[in-house]
Coordinates of N, CA, C and O in Angstrom, one line a residue:
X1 N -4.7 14.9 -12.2 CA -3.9 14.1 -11.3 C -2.5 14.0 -11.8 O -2.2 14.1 -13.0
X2 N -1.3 13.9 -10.5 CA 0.0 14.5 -11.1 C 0.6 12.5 -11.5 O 0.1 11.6 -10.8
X3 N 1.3 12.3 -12.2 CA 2.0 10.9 -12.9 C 3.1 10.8 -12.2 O 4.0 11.5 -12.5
X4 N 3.0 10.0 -11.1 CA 3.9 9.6 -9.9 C 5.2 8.5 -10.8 O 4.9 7.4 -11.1
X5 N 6.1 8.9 -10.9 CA 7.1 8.8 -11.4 C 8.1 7.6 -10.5 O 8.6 7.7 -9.4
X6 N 8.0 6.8 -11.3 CA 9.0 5.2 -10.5 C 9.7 4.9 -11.2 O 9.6 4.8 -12.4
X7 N 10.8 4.8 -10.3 CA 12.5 4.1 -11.0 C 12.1 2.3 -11.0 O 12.1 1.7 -9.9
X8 N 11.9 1.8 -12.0 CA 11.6 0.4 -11.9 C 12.8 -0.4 -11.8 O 12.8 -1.5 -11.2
X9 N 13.8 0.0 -12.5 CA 15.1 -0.3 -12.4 C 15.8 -0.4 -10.9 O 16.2 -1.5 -10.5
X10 N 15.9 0.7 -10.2 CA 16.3 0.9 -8.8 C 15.4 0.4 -8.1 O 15.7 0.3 -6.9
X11 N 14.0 -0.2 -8.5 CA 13.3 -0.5 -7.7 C 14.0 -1.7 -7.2 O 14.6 -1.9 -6.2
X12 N 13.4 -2.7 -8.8 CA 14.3 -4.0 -8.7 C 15.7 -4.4 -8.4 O 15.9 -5.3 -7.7
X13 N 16.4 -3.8 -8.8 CA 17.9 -4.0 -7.9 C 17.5 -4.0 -6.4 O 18.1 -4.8 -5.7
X14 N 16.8 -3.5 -6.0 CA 16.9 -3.1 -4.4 C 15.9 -4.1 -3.8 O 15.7 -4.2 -2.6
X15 N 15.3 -4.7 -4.7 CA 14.1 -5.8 -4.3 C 15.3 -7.2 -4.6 O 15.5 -8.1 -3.8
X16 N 15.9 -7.1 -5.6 CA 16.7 -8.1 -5.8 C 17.4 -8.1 -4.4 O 17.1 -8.9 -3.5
X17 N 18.7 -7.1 -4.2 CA 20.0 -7.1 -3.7 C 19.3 -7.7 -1.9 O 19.9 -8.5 -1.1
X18 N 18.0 -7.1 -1.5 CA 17.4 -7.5 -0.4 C 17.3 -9.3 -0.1 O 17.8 -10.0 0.8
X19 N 16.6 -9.7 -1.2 CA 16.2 -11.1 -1.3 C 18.0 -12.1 -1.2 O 18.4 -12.9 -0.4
X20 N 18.5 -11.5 -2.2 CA 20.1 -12.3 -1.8 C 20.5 -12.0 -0.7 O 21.4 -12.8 -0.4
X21 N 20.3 -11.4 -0.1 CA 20.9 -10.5 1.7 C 20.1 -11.7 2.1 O 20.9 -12.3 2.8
X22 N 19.2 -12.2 2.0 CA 17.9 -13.0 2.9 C 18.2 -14.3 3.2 O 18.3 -14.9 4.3
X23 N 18.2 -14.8 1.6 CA 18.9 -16.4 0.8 C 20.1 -16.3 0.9 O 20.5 -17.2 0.1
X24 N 21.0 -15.7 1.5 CA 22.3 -16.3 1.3 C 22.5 -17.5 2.1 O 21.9 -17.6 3.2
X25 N 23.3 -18.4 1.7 CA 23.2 -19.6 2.3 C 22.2 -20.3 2.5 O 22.5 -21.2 3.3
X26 N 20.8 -20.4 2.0 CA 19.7 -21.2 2.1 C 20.1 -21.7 1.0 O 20.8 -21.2 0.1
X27 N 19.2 -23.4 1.2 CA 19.2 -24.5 0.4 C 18.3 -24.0 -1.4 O 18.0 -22.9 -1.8
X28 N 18.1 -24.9 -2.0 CA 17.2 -24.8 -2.9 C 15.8 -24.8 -2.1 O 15.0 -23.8 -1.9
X29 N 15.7 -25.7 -1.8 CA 14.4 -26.0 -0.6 C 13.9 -25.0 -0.2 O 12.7 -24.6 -0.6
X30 N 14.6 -24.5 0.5 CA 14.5 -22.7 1.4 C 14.3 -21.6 0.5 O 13.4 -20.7 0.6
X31 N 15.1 -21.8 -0.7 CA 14.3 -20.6 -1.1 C 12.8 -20.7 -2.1 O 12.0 -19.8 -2.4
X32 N 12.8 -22.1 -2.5 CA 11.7 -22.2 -3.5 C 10.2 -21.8 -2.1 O 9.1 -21.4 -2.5
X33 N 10.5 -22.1 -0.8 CA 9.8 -21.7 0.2 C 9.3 -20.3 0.4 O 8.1 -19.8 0.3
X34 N 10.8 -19.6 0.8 CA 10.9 -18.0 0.6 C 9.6 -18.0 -0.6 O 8.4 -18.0 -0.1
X35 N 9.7 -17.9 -1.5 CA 9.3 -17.3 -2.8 C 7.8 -17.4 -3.1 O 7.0 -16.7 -3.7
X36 N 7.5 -18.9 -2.4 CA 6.3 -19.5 -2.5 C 5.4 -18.4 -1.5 O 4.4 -17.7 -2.0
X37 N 5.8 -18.5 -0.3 CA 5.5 -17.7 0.9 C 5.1 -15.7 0.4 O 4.2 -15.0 0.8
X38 N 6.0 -15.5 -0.3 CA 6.0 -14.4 -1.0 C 4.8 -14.1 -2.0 O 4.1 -13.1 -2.0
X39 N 4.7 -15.3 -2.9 CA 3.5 -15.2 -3.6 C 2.3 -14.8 -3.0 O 1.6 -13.8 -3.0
X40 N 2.1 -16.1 -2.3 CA 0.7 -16.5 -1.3 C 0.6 -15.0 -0.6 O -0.6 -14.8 -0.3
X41 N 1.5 -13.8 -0.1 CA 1.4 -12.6 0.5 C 0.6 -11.9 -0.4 O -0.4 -11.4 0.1
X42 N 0.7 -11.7 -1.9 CA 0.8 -11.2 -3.0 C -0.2 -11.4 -3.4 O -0.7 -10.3 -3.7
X43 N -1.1 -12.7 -3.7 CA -2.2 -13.0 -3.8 C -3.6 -12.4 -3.1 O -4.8 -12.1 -3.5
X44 N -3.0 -12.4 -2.0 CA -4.2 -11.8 -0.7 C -4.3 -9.9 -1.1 O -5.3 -9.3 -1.0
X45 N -3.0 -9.4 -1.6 CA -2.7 -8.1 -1.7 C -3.8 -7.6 -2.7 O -4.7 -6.7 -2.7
X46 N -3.5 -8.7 -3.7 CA -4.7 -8.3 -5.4 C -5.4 -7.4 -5.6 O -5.3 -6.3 -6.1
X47 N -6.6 -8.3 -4.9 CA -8.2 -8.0 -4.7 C -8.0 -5.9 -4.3 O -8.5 -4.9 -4.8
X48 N -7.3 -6.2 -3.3 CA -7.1 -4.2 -2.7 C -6.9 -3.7 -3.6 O -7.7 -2.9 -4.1
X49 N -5.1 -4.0 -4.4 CA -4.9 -3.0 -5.1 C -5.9 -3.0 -6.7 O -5.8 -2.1 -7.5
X50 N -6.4 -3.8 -6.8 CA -7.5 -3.7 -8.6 C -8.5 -3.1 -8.3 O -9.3 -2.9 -9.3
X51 N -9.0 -2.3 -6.8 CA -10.0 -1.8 -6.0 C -9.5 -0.7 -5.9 O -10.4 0.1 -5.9
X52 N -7.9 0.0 -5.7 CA -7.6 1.0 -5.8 C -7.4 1.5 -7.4 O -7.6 2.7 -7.6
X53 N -7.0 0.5 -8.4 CA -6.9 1.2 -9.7 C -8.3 1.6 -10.5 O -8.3 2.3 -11.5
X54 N -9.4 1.1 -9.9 CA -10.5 1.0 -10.4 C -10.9 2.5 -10.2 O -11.3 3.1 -11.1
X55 N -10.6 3.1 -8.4 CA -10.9 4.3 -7.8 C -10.5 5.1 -9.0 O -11.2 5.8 -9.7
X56 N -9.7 5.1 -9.0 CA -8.1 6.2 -10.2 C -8.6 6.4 -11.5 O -7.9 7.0 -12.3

């Protein structure tokens, strides 16, 4: 199997630079929301991907 090679660096900047594009001008309120909302996506995601590393 070939070692799929990730810029984690460029990842995060671009996950960063996205999220400030998003929150600009939102409250504290709003973004502790944003983020919360984000989790709770993240959470549901889990279960799949520990089902794909298991496959691997």
């Amino acid at each position: 199997m070939d070692a799929k090679k990730i810029n984690t660096i460029e990842m995060t900047r671009k996950i960063r630079d996205e999220h400030a594009k998003k929150l600009a001008g939102k409250s504290h309120a709003e973004r502790i929301a944003f983020y919360r909302e984000r989790a709770k996506k993240m959470e549901k995601k889990i279960p799949a991907l520990l089902k794909e590393i298991e496959k691997a």
